mmCIF file with all atom_site columns, C-alpha atoms in Angstrom:
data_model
loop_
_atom_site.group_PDB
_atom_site.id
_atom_site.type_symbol
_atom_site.label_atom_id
_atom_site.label_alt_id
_atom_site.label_comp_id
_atom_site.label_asym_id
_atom_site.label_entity_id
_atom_site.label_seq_id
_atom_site.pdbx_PDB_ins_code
_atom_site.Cartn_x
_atom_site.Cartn_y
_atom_site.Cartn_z
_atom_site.occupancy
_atom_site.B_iso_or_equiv
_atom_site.pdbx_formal_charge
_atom_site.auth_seq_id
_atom_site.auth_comp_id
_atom_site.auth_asym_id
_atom_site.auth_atom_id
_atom_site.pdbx_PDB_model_num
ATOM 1  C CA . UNK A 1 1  ? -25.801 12.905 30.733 1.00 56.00 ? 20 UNK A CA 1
ATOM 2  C CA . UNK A 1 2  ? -26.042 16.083 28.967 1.00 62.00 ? 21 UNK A CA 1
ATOM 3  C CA . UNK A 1 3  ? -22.514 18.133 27.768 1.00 61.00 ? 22 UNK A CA 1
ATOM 4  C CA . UNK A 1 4  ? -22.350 21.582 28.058 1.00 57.00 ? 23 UNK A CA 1
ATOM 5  C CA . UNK A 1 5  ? -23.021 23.315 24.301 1.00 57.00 ? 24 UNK A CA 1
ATOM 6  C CA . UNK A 1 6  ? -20.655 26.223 25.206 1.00 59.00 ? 25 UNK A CA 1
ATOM 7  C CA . UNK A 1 7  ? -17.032 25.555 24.788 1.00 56.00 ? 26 UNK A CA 1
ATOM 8  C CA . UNK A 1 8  ? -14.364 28.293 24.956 1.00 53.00 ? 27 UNK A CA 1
ATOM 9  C CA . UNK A 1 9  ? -13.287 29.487 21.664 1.00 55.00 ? 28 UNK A CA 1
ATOM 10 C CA . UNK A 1 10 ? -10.540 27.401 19.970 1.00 55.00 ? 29 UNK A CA 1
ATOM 11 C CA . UNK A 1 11 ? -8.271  30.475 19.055 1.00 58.00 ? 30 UNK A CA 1
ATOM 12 C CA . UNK A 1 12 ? -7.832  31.821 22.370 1.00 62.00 ? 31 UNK A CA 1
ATOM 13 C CA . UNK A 1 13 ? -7.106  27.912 24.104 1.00 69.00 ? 32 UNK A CA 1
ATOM 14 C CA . UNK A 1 14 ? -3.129  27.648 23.966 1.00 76.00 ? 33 UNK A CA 1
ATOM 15 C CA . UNK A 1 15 ? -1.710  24.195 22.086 1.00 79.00 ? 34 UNK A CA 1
ATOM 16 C CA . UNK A 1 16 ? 1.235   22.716 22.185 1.00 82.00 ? 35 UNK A CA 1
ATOM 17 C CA . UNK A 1 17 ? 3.280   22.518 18.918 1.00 84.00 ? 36 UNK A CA 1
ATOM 18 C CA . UNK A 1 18 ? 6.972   21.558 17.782 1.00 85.00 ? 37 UNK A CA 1
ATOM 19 C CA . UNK A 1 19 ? 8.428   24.773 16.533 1.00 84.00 ? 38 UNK A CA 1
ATOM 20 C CA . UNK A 1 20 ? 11.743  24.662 14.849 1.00 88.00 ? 39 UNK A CA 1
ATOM 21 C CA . UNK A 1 21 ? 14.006  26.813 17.369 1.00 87.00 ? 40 UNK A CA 1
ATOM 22 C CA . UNK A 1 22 ? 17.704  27.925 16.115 1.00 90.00 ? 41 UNK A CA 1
ATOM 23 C CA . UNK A 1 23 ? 20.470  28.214 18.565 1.00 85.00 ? 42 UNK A CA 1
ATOM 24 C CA . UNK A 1 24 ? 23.088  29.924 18.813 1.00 85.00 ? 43 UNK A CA 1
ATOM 25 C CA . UNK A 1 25 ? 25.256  27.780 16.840 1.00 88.00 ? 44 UNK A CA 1
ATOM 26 C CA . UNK A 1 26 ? 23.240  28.129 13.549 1.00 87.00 ? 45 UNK A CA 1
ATOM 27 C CA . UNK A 1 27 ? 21.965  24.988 14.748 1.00 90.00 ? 46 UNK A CA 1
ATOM 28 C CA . UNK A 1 28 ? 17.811  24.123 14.562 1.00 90.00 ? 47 UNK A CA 1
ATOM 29 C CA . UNK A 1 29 ? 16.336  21.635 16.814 1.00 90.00 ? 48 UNK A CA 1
ATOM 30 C CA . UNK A 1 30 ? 12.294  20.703 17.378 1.00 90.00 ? 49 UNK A CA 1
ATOM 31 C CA . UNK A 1 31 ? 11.177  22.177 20.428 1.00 87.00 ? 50 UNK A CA 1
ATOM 32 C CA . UNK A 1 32 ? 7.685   21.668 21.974 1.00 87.00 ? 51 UNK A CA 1
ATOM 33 C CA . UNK A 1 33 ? 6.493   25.383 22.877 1.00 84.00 ? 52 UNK A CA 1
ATOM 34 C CA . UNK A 1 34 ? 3.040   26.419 23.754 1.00 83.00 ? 53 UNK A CA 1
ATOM 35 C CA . UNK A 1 35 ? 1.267   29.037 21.195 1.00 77.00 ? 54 UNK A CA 1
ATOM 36 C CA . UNK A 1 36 ? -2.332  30.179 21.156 1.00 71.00 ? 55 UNK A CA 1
ATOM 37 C CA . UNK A 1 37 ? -4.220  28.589 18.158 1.00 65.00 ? 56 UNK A CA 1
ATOM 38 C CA . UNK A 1 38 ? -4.143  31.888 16.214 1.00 64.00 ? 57 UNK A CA 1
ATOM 39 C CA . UNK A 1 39 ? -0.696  31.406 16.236 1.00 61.00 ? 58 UNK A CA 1
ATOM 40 C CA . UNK A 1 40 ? -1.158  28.335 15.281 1.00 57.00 ? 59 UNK A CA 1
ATOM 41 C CA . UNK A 1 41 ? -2.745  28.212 11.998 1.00 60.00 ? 60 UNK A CA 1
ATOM 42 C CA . UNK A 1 42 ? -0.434  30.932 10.985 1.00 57.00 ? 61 UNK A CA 1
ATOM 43 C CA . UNK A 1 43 ? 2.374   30.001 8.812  1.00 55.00 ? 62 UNK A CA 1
ATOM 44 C CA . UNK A 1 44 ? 5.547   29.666 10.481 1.00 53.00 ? 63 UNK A CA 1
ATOM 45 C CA . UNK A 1 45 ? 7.996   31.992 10.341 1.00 56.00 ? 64 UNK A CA 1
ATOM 46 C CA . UNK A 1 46 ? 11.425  30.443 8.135  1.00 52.00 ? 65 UNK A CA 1
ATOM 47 C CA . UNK A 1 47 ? 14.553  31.853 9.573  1.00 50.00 ? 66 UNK A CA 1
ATOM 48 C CA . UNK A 1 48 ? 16.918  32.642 6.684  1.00 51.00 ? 67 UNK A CA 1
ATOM 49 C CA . UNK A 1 49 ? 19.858  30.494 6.035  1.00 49.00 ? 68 UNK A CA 1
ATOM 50 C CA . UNK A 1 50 ? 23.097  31.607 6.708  1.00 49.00 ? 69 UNK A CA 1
#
């Protein structure tokens, strides 16, 4: 059985990632969100401390 060579292009297929998500509170909790791959490999944005 032969796989197909062409394969959609990683940075466009959405992943699902634990992103640190603030609340109202001040409070941060993990939350699994979905993000494109470009997003990704980005480096997270750190809110600031209050």
């Amino acid at each position: 059985m032969t796989e197909p060579q062409a394969s959609p292009t990683p940075r466009t297929h959405p992943v699902q990632r634990w992103v640190p998500v603030v609340d109202g509170r001040g409070r941060i909790r993990m939350e699994a969100r979905w993000v494109t791959a470009a997003e990704a490999t980005a480096p997270a944005l750190v809110a600031p401390a209050a």
